[in-house]
Amino acid sequence: MYTENQVTGDMSALMVIFGGTGDLTNRKLIPALYNLIYDHRLPKHFAVAAVGRRDMDHEQYRKVIFEQLKKYSRNEIDQKLWEKLSCLIYYFQLNFTEKTGYERLNTFLSKLDDTYQTHGNRLFYLAVAPEFFETIVMNLHNNKMAAETNDSWKRLVIEKPFGKDLKTARLLNEKLREVFREDDIYRIDHYLGKEMIQNIMVLRFCNLVFESLWSNKYIDNIQISLAEKHGIGSRAGYYEQSGAMRDMVQNHLLQIVSLIAMEAPINLTSDAIKTEKLKVLNSIETFSSESLKNNVIFGQYGRGVIDGYPVPGYREEASVKDNSNTETFIAMKFHINNFRWAGTPFYVRTGKRMGVNAAEIVIQFKSMPDVLYFSNDAEQEPNLLVIKIQPNVGVFFQFNTKDFHMENEVISTKMDTSHTSGEQGNTPEAYEKLILDVIKGDSTLFSSWDEVEASWTIADRIIEYGRQKRLKLPNYDAGSMGPVLSFELLARDCRKWWNI
């Protein structure tokens, strides 16, 4: 995120992907590896063992992932580069619950280790359903595949969700810690790999003009919006168990909040940064029954129109129950109770099937007094600093200046440095950065257990409230920007959601 700290000197690695035939591997992991080799960033001594339950050989697997790579790579396919990468990728058929198969897997990995001189360094990537996490880790342990030596490292990458509540997260963490040290567990949050999320600290701590104003004295409110046009697709099995709270708020949104609100760390090491992020999470106000009622809005999309095409409601999606109360949208208002932020509201929202695909952070500064230029009922637009995460990437700033076409008019002027990848080159995908960081041993962009525990403490309270509340769903049309109640949430405070 900020410097390459706590980095191992040995960049050789054997990457073992459990779930080698799954959607995440096809759409994210293999394209990330190709783009790393395209940019000459893949380690010299490196190989991939894709582990899956389907019966196929190495060549068959390479053909399958090549077809997916052509769909999802951010760079054009160079046949010579693909051939160079494909020679490093192998397939191993294994039923994850088959204990005897792990002994064969260990032998297979040892041969790859010798061939590619990866020095026993292994990156175990669990791109599988959560119910297999513990099973795979314990089988790795029982077959002595997770033990570190003085000359090698073993690291574990866990995809979300990390548990389904605080209790299950703690149980899972205990099992993982029986096998791996905390420093070797990488709980991945791909949002933290996005360029502008990494840039939040740079904007704050490298610019006196921003950091000197970064407090409740000058900031009126902070808004974070993560909006998606698409629905759940074929992920009903997962989404029915997660909903927007577990899928987006407990991890992505709270991680962004912690970066926006944290104090300056004493240095740029992973531990120092995580210490400050954790302080923010622990300072978020405890939701009382009354504050939950007034400040948390749940939603679920019904039928609507997206980009001119009709789309079904959530309850009409494949494998979703006709009476499902799973939330596909949530909006919240809360406060961070510390000296820097006391009294400044944070508004967050996330939802599926919304009118735009956009992720952005809006810092709204306080308005000037109604004197001088604003003494005659002149409309005053607030200063805004907008951090655009996707699809555009960059910074937008709004300030007031004179309209040179009028005598005394004040107008709002906008400075926009954001860009799309097509204008200023392709932006590296988050997974490229994160995979390299695991190999380096840099955990800055990954969630510590303490952060996960703190975020679940917050999320559990809200999830339980949603479970008990009698929700009237669906309550927003696909293609809109969410339930009417989410707009009323800000209107009560004489504020509005900004869509920049």
Coordinates of C-alpha atoms in Angstrom, one line a residue:
M1 CA 0.0 0.0 0.0
Y2 CA 2.6 2.3 0.9
T3 CA 6.1 0.8 1.0
E4 CA 7.3 -2.8 0.6
N5 CA 7.9 -3.5 4.2
Q6 CA 8.3 -6.8 6.1
V7 CA 9.2 -8.4 2.8
T8 CA 10.9 -11.7 2.5
G9 CA 14.1 -11.9 0.5
D10 CA 13.1 -15.1 -1.2
M11 CA 10.6 -14.4 -4.0
S12 CA 10.4 -18.0 -5.2
A13 CA 7.0 -19.7 -4.6
L14 CA 4.8 -22.6 -5.4
M15 CA 1.2 -21.4 -5.5
V16 CA -1.3 -24.1 -4.7
I17 CA -4.9 -23.1 -5.6
F18 CA -7.6 -25.2 -4.0
G19 CA -10.6 -24.6 -6.2
G20 CA -8.6 -24.6 -9.4
T21 CA -11.7 -25.1 -11.6
G22 CA -13.8 -22.5 -9.8
D23 CA -15.1 -19.1 -10.9
L24 CA -12.6 -17.1 -8.8
T25 CA -9.7 -18.9 -10.3
N26 CA -11.0 -18.4 -13.9
R27 CA -12.0 -14.8 -13.6
K28 CA -9.4 -13.4 -11.2
L29 CA -6.4 -15.6 -10.3
I30 CA -5.3 -16.9 -13.6
P31 CA -5.8 -13.5 -15.4
A32 CA -3.8 -11.9 -12.5
L33 CA -0.9 -14.4 -13.0
Y34 CA -0.9 -13.8 -16.8
N35 CA -0.9 -10.0 -16.3
L36 CA 2.0 -10.4 -13.9
I37 CA 4.0 -12.3 -16.4
Y38 CA 2.9 -9.7 -19.1
D39 CA 4.4 -6.9 -16.9
H40 CA 7.5 -9.0 -16.1
R41 CA 6.7 -9.1 -12.4
L42 CA 6.2 -12.8 -11.8
P43 CA 9.0 -14.4 -9.7
K44 CA 11.7 -16.2 -11.6
H45 CA 11.2 -19.4 -9.6
F46 CA 7.5 -19.9 -9.6
A47 CA 4.9 -22.6 -10.4
V48 CA 1.2 -23.2 -9.9
A49 CA -0.6 -26.3 -8.8
A50 CA -4.3 -26.0 -9.4
V51 CA -6.3 -28.5 -7.3
G52 CA -9.8 -29.4 -8.2
R53 CA -12.4 -32.2 -8.1
R54 CA -12.9 -32.5 -11.9
D55 CA -11.1 -35.3 -13.7
M56 CA -8.7 -33.8 -16.3
D57 CA -5.0 -33.8 -17.1
H58 CA -2.6 -30.8 -17.3
E59 CA -3.2 -30.1 -21.0
Q60 CA -7.0 -30.3 -20.7
Y61 CA -6.9 -27.9 -17.7
R62 CA -4.6 -25.4 -19.6
K63 CA -7.0 -25.3 -22.5
V64 CA -10.0 -24.6 -20.2
I65 CA -8.3 -21.8 -18.4
F66 CA -7.0 -20.3 -21.6
E67 CA -10.5 -19.9 -22.9
Q68 CA -11.4 -18.0 -19.7
L69 CA -8.3 -16.0 -19.8
K70 CA -9.3 -14.6 -23.2
K71 CA -12.5 -13.3 -21.6
Y72 CA -11.1 -11.8 -18.4
S73 CA -7.5 -10.6 -19.0
R74 CA -6.9 -6.8 -18.8
N75 CA -4.1 -7.2 -21.4
E76 CA -4.3 -8.7 -24.8
I77 CA -3.2 -12.3 -25.1
D78 CA 0.4 -12.7 -26.3
Q79 CA 0.7 -16.3 -27.4
K80 CA 4.4 -16.6 -26.4
L81 CA 3.7 -15.2 -23.0
W82 CA 0.7 -17.6 -22.5
E83 CA 2.9 -20.5 -23.5
K84 CA 5.5 -19.4 -21.0
L85 CA 2.9 -19.2 -18.2
S86 CA 1.0 -22.3 -19.2
C87 CA 4.2 -24.4 -18.8
L88 CA 4.2 -23.3 -15.1
I89 CA 0.6 -24.4 -14.5
Y90 CA -0.3 -28.0 -13.4
Y91 CA -3.5 -29.7 -12.4
F92 CA -4.1 -32.1 -9.6
Q93 CA -7.4 -33.9 -9.2
L94 CA -8.5 -34.2 -5.5
N95 CA -11.7 -34.5 -3.6
F96 CA -11.0 -32.0 -0.7
T97 CA -12.5 -34.3 1.9
E98 CA -10.4 -37.3 0.7
K99 CA -7.7 -37.6 3.4
T100 CA -5.6 -40.1 1.5
G101 CA -5.4 -37.8 -1.5
Y102 CA -3.3 -35.3 0.4
E103 CA -0.4 -37.6 0.6
R104 CA -0.3 -37.9 -3.2
L105 CA -0.7 -34.1 -3.4
N106 CA 2.4 -33.7 -1.1
T107 CA 4.5 -35.9 -3.3
F108 CA 3.3 -34.0 -6.4
L109 CA 4.1 -30.6 -4.9
S110 CA 7.6 -31.8 -3.8
K111 CA 8.3 -32.8 -7.4
L112 CA 7.2 -29.3 -8.7
D113 CA 9.3 -27.8 -5.9
D114 CA 12.4 -29.6 -7.2
T115 CA 11.7 -28.8 -10.8
Y116 CA 11.1 -25.1 -10.3
Q117 CA 13.5 -24.5 -7.4
T118 CA 10.9 -22.9 -5.3
H119 CA 12.8 -23.8 -2.1
G120 CA 9.8 -25.3 -0.3
N121 CA 7.9 -22.0 -0.2
R122 CA 4.2 -22.6 -0.6
L123 CA 1.3 -20.3 -1.0
F124 CA -1.9 -22.1 -0.2
Y125 CA -4.8 -20.2 -1.8
L126 CA -8.3 -21.4 -0.6
A127 CA -10.6 -20.4 -3.5
V128 CA -13.3 -22.7 -2.3
A129 CA -16.6 -22.6 -0.4
P130 CA -16.1 -21.7 3.3
E131 CA -17.2 -25.2 4.4
F132 CA -13.9 -26.6 3.0
F133 CA -11.6 -24.2 4.8
E134 CA -11.1 -26.2 8.0
T135 CA -11.0 -29.5 6.2
I136 CA -8.3 -28.5 3.8
V137 CA -6.1 -26.8 6.4
M138 CA -6.3 -29.8 8.8
N139 CA -5.4 -32.2 6.0
L140 CA -2.4 -30.0 5.1
H141 CA -1.4 -30.2 8.7
N142 CA -1.9 -33.9 9.1
N143 CA 0.3 -34.5 6.0
K144 CA 3.0 -32.1 7.3
M145 CA 2.5 -29.8 4.3
A146 CA 2.0 -26.6 6.3
A147 CA 5.1 -26.8 8.5
E148 CA 7.7 -24.0 8.1
T149 CA 11.4 -24.7 8.2
N150 CA 14.3 -22.3 8.6
D151 CA 14.7 -22.3 4.8
S152 CA 11.1 -22.0 3.6
W153 CA 7.7 -20.4 4.4
K154 CA 4.1 -21.6 4.2
R155 CA 1.3 -19.0 3.8
L156 CA -2.4 -19.4 3.7
V157 CA -4.8 -17.1 1.8
I158 CA -8.4 -17.1 2.8
E159 CA -11.2 -15.7 0.7
K160 CA -14.3 -14.2 2.3
P161 CA -16.5 -14.9 4.1
F162 CA -14.3 -15.4 7.2
G163 CA -17.1 -17.0 9.2
K164 CA -20.8 -16.1 9.1
D165 CA -20.8 -14.3 12.5
L166 CA -18.4 -13.6 15.3
K167 CA -18.9 -17.0 16.9
T168 CA -18.1 -19.0 13.7
A169 CA -15.3 -16.6 12.8
R170 CA -13.6 -17.2 16.2
L171 CA -14.0 -21.0 15.8
L172 CA -12.5 -20.9 12.3
N173 CA -9.6 -18.7 13.4
E174 CA -8.8 -21.0 16.3
K175 CA -8.6 -23.9 13.8
L176 CA -6.4 -22.0 11.4
R177 CA -4.1 -20.9 14.2
E178 CA -3.5 -24.5 15.2
V179 CA -1.7 -24.9 11.9
F180 CA -0.5 -21.4 10.7
R181 CA 0.9 -18.5 12.6
E182 CA -1.1 -15.3 12.5
D183 CA 1.6 -13.7 10.4
D184 CA 1.2 -16.4 7.8
I185 CA -2.6 -16.1 7.5
Y186 CA -3.7 -13.7 4.7
R187 CA -7.4 -12.8 4.9
I188 CA -7.9 -11.3 1.5
D189 CA -10.2 -8.3 0.8
H190 CA -9.8 -7.4 -2.9
Y191 CA -11.1 -3.9 -2.3
L192 CA -7.9 -3.1 -0.4
G193 CA -5.9 -4.0 -3.5
K194 CA -7.7 -1.3 -5.6
E195 CA -5.5 1.7 -6.5
M196 CA -7.5 4.4 -4.9
I197 CA -8.0 2.5 -1.7
Q198 CA -4.2 2.3 -1.5
N199 CA -4.0 6.0 -2.3
I200 CA -6.2 7.1 0.6
M201 CA -3.3 7.3 3.0
V202 CA -1.1 9.0 0.4
L203 CA -3.8 11.7 -0.2
R204 CA -4.1 12.3 3.5
F205 CA -0.6 12.1 4.8
C206 CA 1.3 13.6 1.9
N207 CA -0.9 16.7 1.5
L208 CA -1.0 19.2 4.3
V209 CA -4.0 20.9 2.7
F210 CA -6.1 17.7 3.3
E211 CA -4.7 16.4 6.5
S212 CA -4.9 19.7 8.3
L213 CA -8.7 19.8 7.5
W214 CA -9.3 16.1 8.1
S215 CA -11.5 16.3 11.3
N216 CA -14.9 17.1 12.7
K217 CA -13.8 20.8 12.8
Y218 CA -14.0 21.2 9.0
I219 CA -15.8 18.1 7.7
D220 CA -19.6 18.0 7.7
N221 CA -20.1 14.4 6.8
I222 CA -18.5 11.5 5.0
Q223 CA -20.3 9.2 2.6
I224 CA -19.2 5.9 1.1
S225 CA -21.2 4.3 -1.7
L226 CA -20.5 0.9 -3.3
A227 CA -23.2 0.4 -6.0
E228 CA -23.5 -2.4 -8.4
K229 CA -25.8 -2.8 -11.5
H230 CA -25.6 -6.5 -11.6
G231 CA -27.7 -8.9 -9.5
I232 CA -26.7 -12.1 -7.9
G233 CA -26.5 -14.2 -11.1
S234 CA -25.8 -17.8 -10.2
R235 CA -24.6 -17.0 -6.7
A236 CA -27.9 -17.5 -4.9
G237 CA -26.5 -20.4 -2.8
Y238 CA -23.9 -18.0 -1.3
Y239 CA -25.9 -14.8 -1.3
E240 CA -28.9 -16.3 0.5
Q241 CA -26.6 -17.0 3.4
S242 CA -24.7 -13.7 3.3
G243 CA -26.8 -10.8 2.2
A244 CA -25.4 -7.3 1.8
M245 CA -24.2 -7.1 5.4
R246 CA -21.9 -10.1 5.3
D247 CA -21.0 -9.7 1.6
M248 CA -20.0 -6.0 1.6
V249 CA -20.4 -4.2 4.9
Q250 CA -18.6 -6.5 7.4
N251 CA -15.5 -6.5 5.2
H252 CA -15.2 -4.0 2.3
L253 CA -17.1 -1.0 3.8
L254 CA -15.7 -1.2 7.3
Q255 CA -12.2 -1.6 6.0
I256 CA -12.6 1.6 3.9
V257 CA -14.0 3.4 6.9
S258 CA -11.0 2.5 9.0
L259 CA -8.6 3.9 6.3
I260 CA -10.5 7.1 5.9
A261 CA -10.8 7.7 9.7
M262 CA -7.5 6.4 11.1
E263 CA -4.8 8.4 12.7
A264 CA -1.3 8.7 11.1
P265 CA 0.6 5.5 11.9
I266 CA 4.0 5.8 13.6
N267 CA 5.6 4.3 10.4
L268 CA 4.5 2.4 7.3
T269 CA 4.9 -1.1 8.6
S270 CA 1.9 -3.5 8.4
D271 CA 1.5 -3.7 12.2
A272 CA 1.6 0.1 12.7
I273 CA -1.1 0.6 10.0
K274 CA -3.3 -2.1 11.3
T275 CA -3.1 -0.8 14.9
E276 CA -4.5 2.6 13.8
K277 CA -7.3 0.9 11.7
L278 CA -8.3 -1.2 14.6
K279 CA -8.6 1.8 16.8
V280 CA -11.2 3.2 14.4
L281 CA -13.3 0.0 14.3
N282 CA -13.2 -0.1 18.1
S283 CA -14.4 3.5 18.3
I284 CA -17.5 3.1 16.1
E285 CA -20.5 3.8 18.3
T286 CA -22.4 0.8 19.8
F287 CA -25.8 0.6 18.1
S288 CA -28.6 0.8 20.6
S289 CA -32.1 -0.5 19.8
E290 CA -33.2 3.0 19.0
S291 CA -30.2 3.9 16.8
L292 CA -30.7 0.7 14.8
K293 CA -34.3 1.6 14.2
N294 CA -33.5 5.1 13.1
N295 CA -30.2 4.7 11.3
V296 CA -30.1 1.3 9.5
I297 CA -32.1 0.7 6.3
F298 CA -32.4 -2.7 4.6
G299 CA -33.6 -3.2 1.1
Q300 CA -34.2 -5.8 -1.6
Y301 CA -34.6 -5.2 -5.3
G302 CA -37.7 -5.9 -7.2
R303 CA -38.2 -6.0 -11.0
G304 CA -36.9 -3.0 -12.9
V305 CA -35.0 -1.8 -15.9
I306 CA -31.2 -1.8 -16.3
D307 CA -29.6 -0.1 -19.3
G308 CA -32.9 -0.4 -21.2
Y309 CA -33.5 -4.1 -20.4
P310 CA -36.0 -5.5 -18.0
V311 CA -34.5 -7.5 -15.1
P312 CA -36.1 -9.8 -12.6
G313 CA -36.5 -9.1 -8.9
Y314 CA -34.4 -10.8 -6.3
R315 CA -37.1 -13.3 -5.3
E316 CA -37.3 -14.2 -9.0
E317 CA -33.7 -15.1 -9.4
A318 CA -32.7 -18.8 -9.8
S319 CA -32.7 -20.7 -6.5
V320 CA -34.0 -17.8 -4.4
K321 CA -37.0 -18.5 -2.2
D322 CA -40.3 -16.7 -3.1
N323 CA -40.5 -15.2 0.4
S324 CA -36.7 -14.5 0.9
N325 CA -36.0 -11.6 3.2
T326 CA -32.3 -11.5 2.3
E327 CA -31.1 -7.9 2.0
T328 CA -29.5 -6.8 -1.3
F329 CA -29.1 -3.2 -0.1
I330 CA -28.2 -1.6 3.2
A331 CA -27.7 2.0 4.2
M332 CA -26.4 3.1 7.6
K333 CA -25.5 6.2 9.6
F334 CA -23.1 6.0 12.5
H335 CA -20.5 8.0 14.4
I336 CA -16.9 7.3 15.4
N337 CA -16.5 8.3 19.0
N338 CA -13.1 9.8 19.3
F339 CA -11.6 13.3 19.4
R340 CA -11.1 13.6 15.7
W341 CA -14.5 12.5 14.5
A342 CA -17.0 13.1 17.4
G343 CA -20.2 14.6 15.9
T344 CA -19.3 13.9 12.2
P345 CA -21.8 11.4 10.7
F346 CA -20.6 8.7 8.4
Y347 CA -23.1 7.5 5.9
V348 CA -22.5 4.2 4.0
R349 CA -24.6 2.4 1.5
T350 CA -24.2 -0.6 -0.8
G351 CA -26.6 -2.4 -3.0
K352 CA -27.1 -4.6 -6.1
R353 CA -29.2 -3.9 -9.2
M354 CA -28.7 -0.1 -8.7
G355 CA -28.7 2.6 -11.3
V356 CA -25.0 2.8 -11.6
N357 CA -21.8 0.8 -11.2
A358 CA -19.7 3.0 -9.0
A359 CA -17.7 3.0 -5.8
E360 CA -16.7 6.3 -4.3
I361 CA -16.0 8.2 -1.1
V362 CA -17.4 11.7 -0.7
I363 CA -15.8 14.0 1.9
Q364 CA -18.3 17.0 2.3
F365 CA -16.7 20.0 4.0
K366 CA -18.7 22.4 6.2
S367 CA -20.2 25.4 4.5
M368 CA -19.1 29.0 5.0
P369 CA -21.3 31.3 7.1
D370 CA -24.1 33.1 5.3
V371 CA -22.3 36.4 5.1
L372 CA -20.3 38.2 2.4
Y373 CA -20.9 36.3 -0.8
F374 CA -23.7 34.2 0.7
S375 CA -25.6 36.9 2.5
N376 CA -28.3 37.4 -0.2
D377 CA -29.7 33.9 -0.3
A378 CA -27.1 33.0 -2.9
E379 CA -26.9 29.2 -3.3
Q380 CA -23.9 27.8 -1.7
E381 CA -22.5 24.5 -2.9
P382 CA -20.2 22.8 -0.3
N383 CA -16.6 21.9 -1.0
L384 CA -16.4 18.2 -1.9
L385 CA -13.4 15.9 -2.1
V386 CA -14.4 12.7 -3.9
I387 CA -12.2 9.6 -4.0
K388 CA -13.3 7.6 -7.0
I389 CA -12.6 3.9 -6.6
Q390 CA -14.3 2.4 -9.7
P391 CA -15.1 2.4 -12.6
N392 CA -13.2 5.7 -12.9
V393 CA -10.1 6.0 -10.7
G394 CA -8.9 9.3 -9.2
V395 CA -9.8 12.4 -7.3
F396 CA -12.6 15.0 -7.8
F397 CA -12.6 18.3 -6.0
Q398 CA -15.4 20.9 -5.9
F399 CA -14.8 24.5 -4.8
N400 CA -16.4 27.9 -5.3
T401 CA -15.1 30.7 -7.5
K402 CA -16.4 33.8 -9.2
D403 CA -18.4 33.6 -12.4
F404 CA -16.6 35.9 -14.7
H405 CA -19.7 36.3 -16.9
M406 CA -21.7 37.8 -14.1
E407 CA -21.0 40.7 -11.8
N408 CA -21.2 39.1 -8.4
E409 CA -22.2 35.5 -9.0
V410 CA -20.4 32.7 -7.3
I411 CA -20.3 29.3 -9.0
S412 CA -19.1 25.9 -8.2
T413 CA -16.0 24.7 -10.1
K414 CA -14.9 21.1 -10.4
M415 CA -11.5 19.7 -10.8
D416 CA -11.5 16.1 -11.8
T417 CA -8.3 14.0 -12.1
S418 CA -10.1 10.7 -12.4
H419 CA -9.6 8.5 -15.4
T420 CA -10.6 5.2 -16.9
S421 CA -8.1 2.6 -17.7
G422 CA -8.6 3.2 -21.4
E423 CA -7.3 6.7 -21.1
Q424 CA -4.2 6.3 -19.1
G425 CA -3.2 2.7 -19.6
N426 CA -4.5 -0.5 -18.0
T427 CA -4.9 -0.3 -14.2
P428 CA -3.4 -3.4 -12.5
E429 CA -6.2 -5.6 -11.0
A430 CA -6.3 -5.9 -7.3
Y431 CA -5.4 -9.6 -7.3
E432 CA -2.1 -8.9 -9.0
K433 CA -1.0 -6.7 -6.2
L434 CA -2.3 -8.9 -3.5
I435 CA -0.7 -12.1 -4.9
L436 CA 2.7 -10.4 -5.1
D437 CA 2.3 -9.1 -1.5
V438 CA 1.7 -12.6 -0.2
I439 CA 4.8 -13.9 -1.9
K440 CA 6.8 -10.9 -0.5
G441 CA 5.3 -11.5 3.0
D442 CA 3.7 -8.0 3.1
S443 CA 0.4 -8.3 4.9
T444 CA -0.5 -4.5 4.9
L445 CA -3.4 -4.9 2.5
F446 CA -4.9 -7.9 4.4
S447 CA -7.2 -8.0 7.4
S448 CA -5.7 -9.0 10.7
W449 CA -7.7 -11.2 13.1
D450 CA -8.3 -8.3 15.4
E451 CA -9.9 -6.3 12.6
V452 CA -12.1 -9.2 11.6
E453 CA -13.2 -9.7 15.2
A454 CA -14.0 -6.0 15.6
S455 CA -15.9 -5.8 12.4
W456 CA -18.0 -8.9 13.2
T457 CA -18.8 -7.4 16.6
I458 CA -20.4 -4.5 14.8
A459 CA -22.0 -6.5 12.0
D460 CA -23.6 -9.1 14.4
R461 CA -25.7 -6.5 16.1
I462 CA -27.0 -5.2 12.8
I463 CA -27.6 -8.6 11.4
E464 CA -29.6 -9.7 14.5
Y465 CA -31.7 -6.5 14.2
G466 CA -32.5 -7.2 10.5
R467 CA -33.4 -10.8 11.4
Q468 CA -36.0 -9.7 14.0
K469 CA -37.3 -6.8 12.0
R470 CA -40.4 -7.4 9.9
L471 CA -39.2 -6.2 6.5
K472 CA -41.6 -5.3 3.7
L473 CA -39.6 -6.5 0.7
P474 CA -38.9 -5.8 -2.1
N475 CA -38.7 -2.1 -1.5
Y476 CA -36.7 -0.7 -4.4
D477 CA -36.9 -1.1 -8.2
A478 CA -33.9 -2.5 -10.0
G479 CA -32.2 0.4 -11.8
S480 CA -33.0 2.9 -9.0
M481 CA -30.6 4.1 -6.2
G482 CA -32.2 2.1 -3.4
P483 CA -35.2 2.4 -1.1
V484 CA -36.9 5.7 -0.4
L485 CA -36.0 5.3 3.3
S486 CA -32.3 5.5 2.5
F487 CA -32.9 9.0 1.1
E488 CA -35.0 10.0 4.1
L489 CA -32.1 8.9 6.3
L490 CA -30.0 11.8 5.1
A491 CA -33.0 14.2 4.5
R492 CA -33.7 14.1 8.2
D493 CA -30.3 15.7 8.7
C494 CA -30.9 18.2 5.8
R495 CA -28.3 16.3 3.7
K496 CA -28.4 14.3 0.5
W497 CA -26.5 11.4 -1.1
W498 CA -24.0 12.7 -3.6
N499 CA -23.7 11.0 -7.0
I500 CA -20.6 12.4 -8.6

